[in-house]
Coordinates of C-alpha atoms and ligand atoms in Angstrom, one line a residue:
M1 CA 39.2 59.5 30.6
T2 CA 40.7 62.5 29.1
R3 CA 42.3 62.1 25.7
A4 CA 46.2 62.3 25.8
W5 CA 47.2 65.9 24.8
W6 CA 49.4 64.8 21.9
R7 CA 46.6 63.1 19.9
D8 CA 45.3 66.3 18.5
A9 CA 48.0 68.8 19.5
V10 CA 49.3 71.4 17.1
T11 CA 53.0 71.9 17.5
Y12 CA 54.9 74.8 16.1
E13 CA 58.4 74.2 14.8
I14 CA 61.1 76.7 15.6
Y15 CA 64.3 76.8 13.7
P16 CA 66.1 78.9 16.3
R17 CA 68.7 80.7 14.1
A18 CA 65.9 82.0 11.8
F19 CA 63.1 82.6 14.4
A20 CA 63.9 85.6 16.6
D21 CA 67.0 87.4 17.4
G22 CA 67.3 88.4 21.1
N23 CA 70.8 90.1 21.1
G24 CA 70.8 91.9 17.6
D25 CA 73.7 89.9 16.1
G26 CA 71.7 88.8 13.1
V27 CA 71.3 85.2 14.3
G28 CA 68.2 84.0 16.1
D29 CA 68.7 82.6 19.6
L30 CA 66.9 81.2 22.6
P31 CA 66.3 84.5 24.5
G32 CA 64.9 85.8 21.2
A33 CA 62.5 82.8 21.0
T34 CA 61.5 83.1 24.6
A35 CA 60.6 86.8 24.1
R36 CA 58.4 85.7 21.1
L37 CA 56.5 82.9 22.7
G38 CA 53.5 85.3 23.1
H39 CA 53.3 85.1 19.2
L40 CA 52.8 81.3 19.5
A41 CA 50.3 81.6 22.4
H42 CA 48.3 84.1 20.4
L43 CA 48.5 81.9 17.4
G44 CA 46.9 79.1 19.4
V45 CA 49.3 76.2 19.2
D46 CA 49.6 73.7 22.0
S47 CA 53.3 72.9 21.8
V48 CA 56.7 74.0 20.5
W49 CA 59.4 72.0 18.9
I50 CA 62.8 73.5 18.8
T51 CA 65.3 72.1 16.2
P52 CA 68.9 71.6 17.4
F53 CA 70.3 74.3 19.5
Y54 CA 73.3 72.3 20.6
P55 CA 77.0 73.1 20.1
S56 CA 77.6 72.3 16.4
P57 CA 80.1 73.3 13.6
L58 CA 76.9 73.8 11.4
A59 CA 78.0 71.5 8.6
D60 CA 74.2 70.7 8.4
G61 CA 72.2 73.4 10.1
G62 CA 72.9 72.1 13.6
Y63 CA 72.0 68.5 12.8
D64 CA 75.7 67.7 13.2
I65 CA 75.9 67.8 17.1
A66 CA 79.3 68.2 18.9
D67 CA 77.8 68.1 22.4
H68 CA 74.3 66.7 22.9
T69 CA 73.7 68.1 26.3
G70 CA 75.0 71.7 25.7
V71 CA 73.7 74.9 24.3
A72 CA 75.4 76.5 21.2
A73 CA 77.1 79.7 22.4
D74 CA 75.5 81.8 19.6
L75 CA 72.1 80.6 20.8
G76 CA 72.4 81.2 24.4
T77 CA 73.2 79.3 27.6
P78 CA 71.7 76.4 29.5
A79 CA 70.0 79.0 31.8
D80 CA 68.4 80.5 28.6
F81 CA 67.1 77.2 27.7
D82 CA 65.6 76.7 31.2
A83 CA 64.1 80.1 31.0
L84 CA 62.5 79.2 27.7
V85 CA 61.0 76.0 29.1
T86 CA 59.6 77.9 32.1
A87 CA 58.1 80.7 29.9
A88 CA 56.6 78.2 27.6
H89 CA 55.1 76.1 30.4
A90 CA 53.7 79.3 32.0
L91 CA 51.9 80.0 28.6
G92 CA 50.6 76.4 28.6
L93 CA 52.9 75.4 25.8
K94 CA 54.7 72.1 25.9
V95 CA 58.3 71.9 24.7
L96 CA 59.8 69.3 22.4
V97 CA 63.5 69.1 21.4
D98 CA 65.3 67.2 18.8
V99 CA 67.3 64.1 19.5
V100 CA 69.7 63.2 16.7
P101 CA 70.8 59.7 17.3
N102 CA 71.8 58.5 13.9
H103 CA 75.1 60.5 13.7
T104 CA 77.2 63.0 15.5
S105 CA 79.4 65.8 14.2
D106 CA 82.8 64.9 13.2
H107 CA 84.0 67.4 15.9
H108 CA 82.3 65.3 18.6
P109 CA 84.9 64.0 21.1
W110 CA 83.8 60.4 20.4
F111 CA 84.7 60.8 16.7
Q112 CA 87.9 62.8 17.4
R113 CA 89.0 60.1 19.6
A114 CA 88.1 57.4 17.0
L115 CA 90.2 59.3 14.4
K116 CA 93.3 59.1 16.6
D117 CA 92.8 55.8 18.2
G118 CA 91.9 52.5 16.3
A119 CA 90.6 50.9 19.5
A120 CA 88.0 53.7 19.9
R121 CA 86.3 53.3 16.5
D122 CA 83.6 50.8 17.3
R123 CA 81.1 53.5 18.3
Y124 CA 81.0 54.4 14.6
L125 CA 80.9 52.3 11.4
F126 CA 84.6 52.1 10.2
R127 CA 85.2 49.5 7.6
P128 CA 88.3 48.6 5.5
G129 CA 87.9 49.7 1.8
R130 CA 87.6 47.3 -1.2
G131 CA 90.1 47.1 -4.0
T132 CA 93.7 46.0 -3.8
H133 CA 94.7 48.8 -1.5
G134 CA 91.4 49.6 0.2
E135 CA 91.0 52.4 -2.2
L136 CA 87.3 51.7 -2.9
P137 CA 84.4 52.4 -0.6
P138 CA 83.3 49.3 1.4
N139 CA 79.9 49.2 -0.4
D140 CA 77.7 51.1 -2.8
W141 CA 75.7 53.2 -0.3
Q142 CA 74.9 56.7 -1.2
S143 CA 74.6 59.8 1.0
A144 CA 71.1 61.3 1.2
F145 CA 72.8 64.5 0.3
G146 CA 74.5 63.0 -2.8
G147 CA 77.8 61.1 -3.5
P148 CA 79.1 58.1 -1.6
A149 CA 78.1 57.6 2.0
W150 CA 81.8 56.7 2.9
T151 CA 84.9 58.9 3.5
R152 CA 88.4 57.4 4.0
I153 CA 90.4 58.7 6.9
T154 CA 94.1 59.2 7.1
E155 CA 95.8 57.5 10.1
P156 CA 97.7 59.8 12.6
D157 CA 101.0 58.4 11.0
G158 CA 99.9 59.6 7.6
T159 CA 99.0 56.3 6.1
P160 CA 95.6 55.8 4.4
G161 CA 93.2 54.2 6.9
P162 CA 89.7 52.7 6.9
W163 CA 86.4 54.3 5.7
Y164 CA 83.6 55.5 7.9
L165 CA 79.9 55.6 7.1
H166 CA 78.0 58.8 6.9
L167 CA 74.4 58.6 5.4
H168 CA 74.4 62.4 5.3
A169 CA 77.4 64.8 5.1
P170 CA 80.9 63.5 5.8
E171 CA 80.9 65.8 8.8
Q172 CA 78.1 63.6 10.2
P173 CA 79.6 60.1 10.8
D174 CA 77.0 57.4 11.6
L175 CA 76.9 55.8 15.0
D176 CA 76.9 51.9 15.4
W177 CA 73.7 51.2 17.3
R178 CA 74.8 47.7 18.0
H179 CA 77.3 49.2 20.5
P180 CA 76.0 49.1 24.0
E181 CA 77.6 52.5 24.9
V182 CA 75.8 54.2 22.1
V183 CA 72.6 53.0 23.6
S184 CA 73.4 53.9 27.2
D185 CA 74.7 57.3 26.1
F186 CA 71.6 58.3 24.3
E187 CA 69.5 57.2 27.4
R188 CA 71.7 59.6 29.5
I189 CA 71.0 62.3 26.8
L190 CA 67.2 61.7 27.0
V191 CA 67.3 61.9 30.7
H192 CA 69.3 65.1 30.6
W193 CA 66.7 66.9 28.7
L194 CA 63.8 65.2 30.6
D195 CA 65.3 66.6 33.8
R196 CA 65.3 70.0 32.2
G197 CA 61.6 69.8 31.8
V198 CA 61.0 68.9 28.1
D199 CA 57.8 67.3 27.2
G200 CA 59.2 65.1 24.4
F201 CA 61.6 64.5 21.6
R202 CA 61.5 64.7 17.8
V203 CA 63.7 61.7 16.7
D204 CA 65.8 62.7 13.8
V205 CA 66.0 60.1 10.9
A206 CA 64.5 57.5 13.2
H207 CA 64.4 55.0 10.4
A208 CA 68.2 55.0 9.8
L209 CA 69.7 53.9 13.2
F210 CA 70.4 50.3 12.5
K211 CA 72.1 48.9 9.4
A212 CA 71.6 45.5 8.0
D213 CA 74.1 42.9 9.1
G214 CA 77.2 42.8 6.9
L215 CA 76.3 46.1 5.3
P216 CA 75.1 44.6 1.9
D217 CA 75.1 46.7 -1.2
A218 CA 71.9 48.7 -1.7
G219 CA 71.8 48.5 -5.6
P220 CA 71.0 51.3 -8.0
G221 CA 68.5 54.2 -7.7
Q222 CA 69.1 54.9 -4.0
H223 CA 67.3 58.0 -2.7
R224 CA 65.6 58.4 -6.1
D225 CA 62.2 57.1 -4.9
A226 CA 61.5 57.6 -1.3
H227 CA 58.7 55.0 -1.6
R228 CA 61.5 52.4 -1.8
N229 CA 63.3 53.5 1.4
H230 CA 62.0 50.6 3.5
L231 CA 63.8 48.3 1.2
M232 CA 67.2 49.8 1.7
P233 CA 69.7 47.9 4.0
Y234 CA 70.5 51.2 5.9
Y235 CA 66.8 52.0 6.7
D236 CA 63.8 50.6 8.6
Q237 CA 65.6 47.7 10.1
P238 CA 63.7 45.5 12.7
E239 CA 66.0 46.3 15.6
L240 CA 64.6 49.9 15.7
H241 CA 61.4 48.9 17.3
P242 CA 62.6 47.3 20.6
L243 CA 65.0 50.3 21.0
F244 CA 62.1 52.8 20.6
R245 CA 60.0 50.9 23.0
T246 CA 62.7 51.3 25.7
W247 CA 62.8 55.0 25.0
R248 CA 59.0 55.1 25.4
T249 CA 59.2 53.3 28.8
L250 CA 62.0 55.7 29.8
L251 CA 59.7 58.7 29.0
D252 CA 56.7 57.2 30.7
E253 CA 58.6 56.2 33.8
H254 CA 61.3 58.8 34.4
P255 CA 60.0 61.0 37.2
A256 CA 58.9 64.6 36.3
P257 CA 61.5 67.2 37.5
A258 CA 60.9 68.8 40.8
G259 CA 58.5 71.7 40.5
A260 CA 57.0 70.5 37.2
V261 CA 53.6 72.2 36.7
A262 CA 51.6 69.0 36.3
P263 CA 52.7 65.5 35.3
R264 CA 52.3 65.3 31.6
E265 CA 52.6 62.4 29.3
R266 CA 55.8 62.9 27.3
V267 CA 55.9 62.2 23.6
L268 CA 58.2 60.8 21.0
V269 CA 57.6 61.9 17.3
A270 CA 59.4 60.0 14.5
E271 CA 60.9 61.7 11.6
A272 CA 61.2 58.7 9.3
G273 CA 61.3 58.8 5.5
I274 CA 59.1 55.7 5.2
F275 CA 56.1 55.7 2.9
D276 CA 55.0 52.0 3.1
R277 CA 51.9 52.5 5.3
E278 CA 52.3 49.3 7.3
R279 CA 56.0 49.8 8.0
L280 CA 55.2 53.4 9.0
A281 CA 52.5 52.3 11.4
R282 CA 55.1 50.1 13.3
Y283 CA 56.8 53.2 14.7
V284 CA 53.6 54.2 16.5
A285 CA 52.3 50.8 17.5
P286 CA 51.2 50.6 21.2
G287 CA 54.1 50.9 23.5
E288 CA 56.4 52.7 21.0
M289 CA 56.4 56.4 19.7
Q290 CA 53.2 58.3 19.8
Q291 CA 53.5 60.3 16.6
I292 CA 55.2 60.0 13.2
F293 CA 55.2 62.8 10.5
N294 CA 53.0 62.0 7.6
F295 CA 55.3 63.2 4.9
A296 CA 53.0 61.7 2.2
F297 CA 50.7 64.7 2.8
L298 CA 53.6 67.3 2.6
E299 CA 54.8 65.8 -0.6
C300 CA 51.4 65.4 -2.3
P301 CA 50.9 67.8 -5.2
W302 CA 47.9 70.1 -5.4
D303 CA 45.6 67.4 -6.9
G304 CA 42.2 66.5 -5.4
R305 CA 42.4 62.9 -6.2
A306 CA 45.9 62.4 -4.9
M307 CA 45.1 64.4 -1.7
R308 CA 42.0 62.5 -1.0
E309 CA 43.9 59.3 -1.4
V310 CA 46.6 60.4 1.0
V311 CA 44.0 61.6 3.6
E312 CA 42.1 58.3 3.5
R313 CA 45.0 55.9 3.3
S314 CA 47.0 57.7 6.1
A315 CA 44.0 57.7 8.3
Q316 CA 43.4 54.0 7.8
G317 CA 47.0 53.1 8.2
M318 CA 47.3 54.8 11.5
A319 CA 43.8 53.7 12.7
A320 CA 45.1 50.1 12.4
V321 CA 47.5 50.8 15.3
G322 CA 45.3 53.2 17.2
A323 CA 47.7 56.2 16.6
P324 CA 46.7 59.6 15.3
V325 CA 47.9 60.8 11.9
T326 CA 50.4 63.6 12.4
W327 CA 49.8 66.0 9.5
V328 CA 52.5 68.3 8.2
L329 CA 52.6 70.8 5.4
S330 CA 56.1 72.2 5.9
S331 CA 59.3 71.9 7.8
H332 CA 62.9 73.2 7.8
D333 CA 63.5 70.6 5.0
A334 CA 60.8 71.3 2.6
V335 CA 60.0 73.9 -0.1
R336 CA 57.4 76.2 1.5
P337 CA 53.8 75.3 0.5
V338 CA 53.1 78.6 -1.2
T339 CA 55.9 78.0 -3.6
R340 CA 55.3 74.2 -3.9
Y341 CA 51.7 74.8 -4.9
G342 CA 52.6 77.1 -7.8
G343 CA 53.8 80.3 -6.2
G344 CA 52.3 83.8 -6.5
P345 CA 48.6 84.3 -5.8
T346 CA 47.6 80.8 -6.9
G347 CA 50.2 79.2 -4.5
A348 CA 49.2 81.6 -1.8
R349 CA 45.5 80.7 -2.3
R350 CA 46.1 77.0 -2.3
A351 CA 48.4 77.2 0.8
R352 CA 45.4 78.9 2.6
A353 CA 43.1 76.1 1.5
A354 CA 45.7 73.4 2.5
A355 CA 46.0 74.9 6.0
L356 CA 42.3 74.7 6.5
L357 CA 42.3 71.1 5.3
M358 CA 45.2 70.1 7.6
L359 CA 43.7 71.8 10.6
A360 CA 40.4 70.2 10.1
L361 CA 41.8 66.6 9.8
P362 CA 41.5 64.4 12.9
G363 CA 44.9 63.9 14.5
A364 CA 47.9 66.0 15.3
A365 CA 49.5 68.7 13.2
Y366 CA 52.8 70.5 12.9
V367 CA 53.2 74.2 11.8
Y368 CA 56.7 75.3 10.7
Q369 CA 57.7 78.8 11.5
G370 CA 56.6 81.3 8.7
E371 CA 53.9 78.9 7.5
E372 CA 51.5 81.0 9.5
L373 CA 52.7 84.1 7.6
G374 CA 52.3 82.4 4.2
L375 CA 56.0 82.9 3.5
P376 CA 57.1 81.9 0.0
Q377 CA 60.5 80.0 -0.5
A378 CA 63.2 82.7 -0.5
H379 CA 66.1 82.8 -2.9
V380 CA 69.4 82.6 -1.1
P381 CA 72.3 83.8 -3.2
D382 CA 75.0 81.3 -4.2
D383 CA 77.6 82.8 -1.9
R384 CA 75.4 82.5 1.1
I385 CA 74.2 78.9 0.7
Q386 CA 75.0 76.7 3.6
D387 CA 73.1 73.5 2.8
P388 CA 75.5 70.6 2.3
Q389 CA 73.3 69.5 -0.6
W390 CA 74.6 72.5 -2.7
E391 CA 78.2 71.3 -2.6
R392 CA 77.4 67.6 -2.7
S393 CA 75.2 67.9 -5.8
G394 CA 78.0 69.9 -7.7
H395 CA 75.9 73.1 -7.4
T396 CA 72.7 71.5 -9.0
E397 CA 70.6 71.3 -5.8
R398 CA 70.2 74.6 -4.0
G399 CA 69.0 72.7 -0.8
R400 CA 66.8 73.8 2.0
D401 CA 68.2 77.2 2.9
G402 CA 65.2 79.1 1.2
C403 CA 62.9 78.0 3.9
R404 CA 65.3 78.9 6.8
V405 CA 65.4 82.6 6.1
P406 CA 64.7 84.8 9.3
L407 CA 61.1 85.6 9.9
P408 CA 59.9 89.1 9.3
W409 CA 58.4 90.6 12.4
K410 CA 57.8 94.2 11.6
G411 CA 58.9 97.2 9.4
T412 CA 59.3 97.7 5.8
E413 CA 62.7 96.5 5.0
P414 CA 65.2 93.8 6.0
P415 CA 65.8 92.8 8.8
Y416 CA 62.1 93.5 9.5
G417 CA 62.5 93.5 13.3
F418 CA 64.7 90.4 13.2
G419 CA 67.1 91.7 15.8
E420 CA 68.9 95.0 15.0
S421 CA 71.3 93.6 12.6
A422 CA 72.4 95.2 9.4
P423 CA 70.9 93.0 6.5
G424 CA 74.4 91.7 5.6
A425 CA 74.7 90.2 9.1
C426 CA 71.5 88.4 9.0
W427 CA 71.6 84.5 9.3
F428 CA 70.3 84.4 5.7
P429 CA 69.4 87.6 3.7
Q430 CA 65.7 88.3 3.7
P431 CA 64.0 89.3 0.4
A432 CA 63.5 92.9 -0.1
D433 CA 59.7 92.4 -0.8
W434 CA 58.7 90.9 2.5
A435 CA 57.1 93.9 4.1
A436 CA 53.6 92.6 3.5
Y437 CA 54.5 89.3 5.3
T438 CA 55.5 90.7 8.6
V439 CA 53.6 89.7 11.8
A440 CA 52.9 93.4 12.5
E441 CA 51.3 93.9 9.0
Q442 CA 49.2 90.8 9.1
D443 CA 48.1 91.2 12.7
G444 CA 44.6 92.5 12.8
D445 CA 44.1 92.2 9.0
P446 CA 41.0 89.9 8.6
D447 CA 42.3 88.6 5.2
S448 CA 45.8 87.7 6.3
M449 CA 47.3 84.3 6.5
L450 CA 48.2 84.9 10.2
T451 CA 44.5 85.7 10.9
L452 CA 43.4 82.6 9.1
Y453 CA 45.7 80.4 11.2
R454 CA 44.6 82.1 14.4
I455 CA 40.9 81.7 13.7
A456 CA 41.3 78.2 12.4
L457 CA 43.3 77.0 15.4
R458 CA 40.6 78.4 17.8
A459 CA 37.8 76.8 15.7
R460 CA 39.6 73.5 15.7
R461 CA 39.7 73.4 19.4
A462 CA 36.0 74.2 19.7
H463 CA 35.3 71.3 17.4
P464 CA 37.2 68.2 18.7
A465 CA 37.6 65.4 16.1
A466 CA 35.6 62.3 16.2
D467 CA 37.5 59.1 16.8
G468 CA 38.4 56.8 13.9
P469 CA 39.2 57.4 10.3
P470 CA 37.1 60.4 8.9
R471 CA 34.3 60.0 6.3
V472 CA 35.4 61.4 2.9
E473 CA 33.1 62.1 0.1
G474 CA 33.3 63.8 -3.3
P475 CA 33.2 63.0 -7.1
A476 CA 35.5 60.4 -8.6
D477 CA 37.3 63.0 -10.7
G478 CA 38.8 64.6 -7.5
S479 CA 37.6 68.0 -8.4
W480 CA 36.5 68.4 -4.8
F481 CA 36.2 66.4 -1.6
A482 CA 34.8 66.9 1.8
V483 CA 36.2 65.3 5.0
A484 CA 34.3 65.1 8.2
R485 CA 36.2 66.2 11.4
S486 CA 33.2 65.2 13.4
D487 CA 29.5 65.1 13.0
E488 CA 29.5 69.0 13.6
L489 CA 32.4 70.0 11.2
T490 CA 33.3 69.1 7.7
C491 CA 36.0 70.6 5.5
L492 CA 35.4 70.9 1.8
V493 CA 38.2 71.6 -0.6
N494 CA 37.6 72.6 -4.2
F495 CA 40.6 71.6 -6.3
G496 CA 38.8 71.8 -9.6
T497 CA 38.2 74.6 -12.1
E498 CA 34.4 75.1 -11.4
A499 CA 32.8 76.6 -8.3
V500 CA 31.1 74.0 -5.9
E501 CA 27.7 74.9 -4.7
L502 CA 27.1 74.2 -1.0
D503 CA 24.0 72.6 0.2
A504 CA 21.4 75.0 1.5
S505 CA 21.6 73.6 5.1
A506 CA 25.3 73.9 5.3
E507 CA 26.5 76.8 7.6
V508 CA 29.9 78.3 6.7
V509 CA 32.2 78.5 9.8
L510 CA 35.3 79.6 8.0
A511 CA 36.6 79.9 4.4
S512 CA 40.1 80.3 3.0
A513 CA 38.8 82.8 0.4
P514 CA 35.6 84.8 -0.1
L515 CA 32.7 82.8 -1.3
D516 CA 30.4 83.7 -4.2
G517 CA 27.2 83.5 -2.3
R518 CA 27.1 79.7 -1.5
R519 CA 29.5 78.9 -4.2
V520 CA 33.0 77.7 -3.1
P521 CA 35.5 79.0 -5.8
T522 CA 38.5 77.0 -7.1
D523 CA 41.5 76.5 -4.8
T524 CA 39.3 77.2 -1.7
A525 CA 38.5 75.3 1.4
V526 CA 35.5 75.8 3.7
W527 CA 34.7 74.5 7.1
I528 CA 30.9 73.9 7.3
T529 CA 28.5 72.7 9.8
P530 CA 26.4 70.6 9.8
K531 CA 28.3 67.8 8.1
E532 CA 26.5 67.1 4.8
K533 CA 27.5 68.5 1.5
Q534 CA 25.1 67.5 -1.2
Q535 CA 25.0 68.5 -4.8
Ligands
GLC1 C1 66.7 65.3 9.2 C2 66.7 66.7 9.5 C3 67.5 67.4 8.4 C4 68.9 66.9 8.5 C5 69.0 65.4 8.6 C6 70.3 64.8 9.0 O1 66.2 64.9 8.1 O2 65.3 67.2 9.5 O3 67.4 68.8 8.5 O4 69.6 67.3 7.5 O5 67.9 64.8 9.4 O6 70.4 64.9 10.4

C-alpha cells in the first residue's frame, strides 16, 4: 500500500497579496501566483496552501470574508483561480485553500441582514447586555486581538440593541455553529471548492467554532497563556469533533470533478491554538482531520532542551492516534524565524539549522513564503500598519504585518520585481536592504538559504521517514541532540557553545553551515548517514 500523500507532504503557504503581482498594481494576485508556481516546483514542495483570496473588506488580512465562494476583485476572477489550480496540478502540486468557519465579515449579507432584522440574528451570537440598561457586555470574554469580545449594535430605529460576539476583530462576528443552516452552508462552501478541484482545506481557528452552553465567564488571564486555551469556554468544545468527522466524510466521498488528473485523497488541516497534547490529538484521530499544525515547534525558543522535548513529545502525542506531526516554523501570523531566533547573522544561522531540523523530522511540514529566502521580519511604518492588533492594543502590539511584506524576486531596490509598482503603491513597503534576499540573487548561490531549502527538500524525498516516533539522543544538558529520520538519515543540531565532533563513520549529506573538519560548529545542523552519532 502506498502511503497517503499528506503524511509527509511539504506544503508552501502563499499569502497572495504579498506573493507575486501579476498586473503591476502593487498588490499580489492569483495570476501573479500562477506565473510563479515554477518557483515552488523548483523549490521541491508537494503542495500549496493559499490563504483567503475571497471578497473581503480586509479588516483582518482577508480572514474577514464577505463571500465564501467568490474571488476578491483585486486578486483576480474565478477563472484565474481555476487557472491556478490547473497550472499547479500540471506541475504535480496539490492546492489547499482556507475555510474560515468561525466568523464572517461584518459586511457579509448574513450579518447585514441580522443587523436590520432581529429575526435573522440566530446565525450569529447576539445576546442582551448585562447591567440595568444592557450597557455591559454579556460576559467577560476577551478578543484574541485585545479588548472585549462583544460589540453592541444600534437598532435600525436608533435605540441601543443587543451585543454580538467576535473572538477576533469587531468586523468578524462569530457564527453560531448550533444553527443548522450554518452547518449546511459550510458544507455547500466546501463542495463549491472541491468542485473547483482543490485538494483540501486549512481550517481557520478550528478550535473555536462551538462555545460552551450558556456562554459562562472565562475568568482572568485569557489569551495570556496559550497552554490554557483548552480550558476556555470558547475553545475546544466536544461538539467540534463530530462536525469535523462529517467534513472528512464529505471530502472522502464527494466525487472528484470531471477531468481531474487522478483521484487523490483530500486533506483537512486544523489551525488550532491548543497545546495540551491529548486534546490536540483528538482533531486528527482516525476519521477526523489528517493534519494539525504543531505550533509548539514554532513557538519553541532556540534552546536544545526545549526543542528536544517538543520534538519527542509531539511525535509521541501524534503517534498515539496514528497521525503524522505537522511541523511548522513560520506563517503569516508569526514573527519570522530569522528574527525570532535572535536576528542578524546569528538568527540567520539558527534559521538555517532549524530548517534542516524541520525537514528531517518524520511527518508533514509547512513552509511560509519567504522562509525559503531567509527573510527577516520587516519593519512596517506606523501609518501603513493594517493588523487590527495595532488599534486593539492601543498601539502597543505592532501585529503581524512584518511577515506579510511582498517577496523580493529580483533587482536591487524595491519593489524587487514584485509587479511594476512604485514602492509607495506596494501592499506593504519593502525594506531598502533586501537586494541580497531576492530569488534571483540567491538562485545558484551554493550558500544561500534558497539553495539550502532546495537541496534539503530533494534529499528529504530521497530519504523517506521510518514509521513511528523517531529515536532521539544527546546529552541531558541539551547542548545538542540527534534525531533519526530513518535508519539511513539522522539530523544532528548543535545548540551549544562548543563544536560537536562527528563519529568517524558518519557521512555528511548536508550541513546548514561549513563544518570544521568533522566538527559541527554552534548553531548548526547536519544530516548524516549512517544513523549513529557517538562521542
Ligand atoms: C487565524 C489566521 C489569522 C486570523 C485569525 C482570525 O489565526 O491565521 O491570520 O487573524 O485566524 O481569522
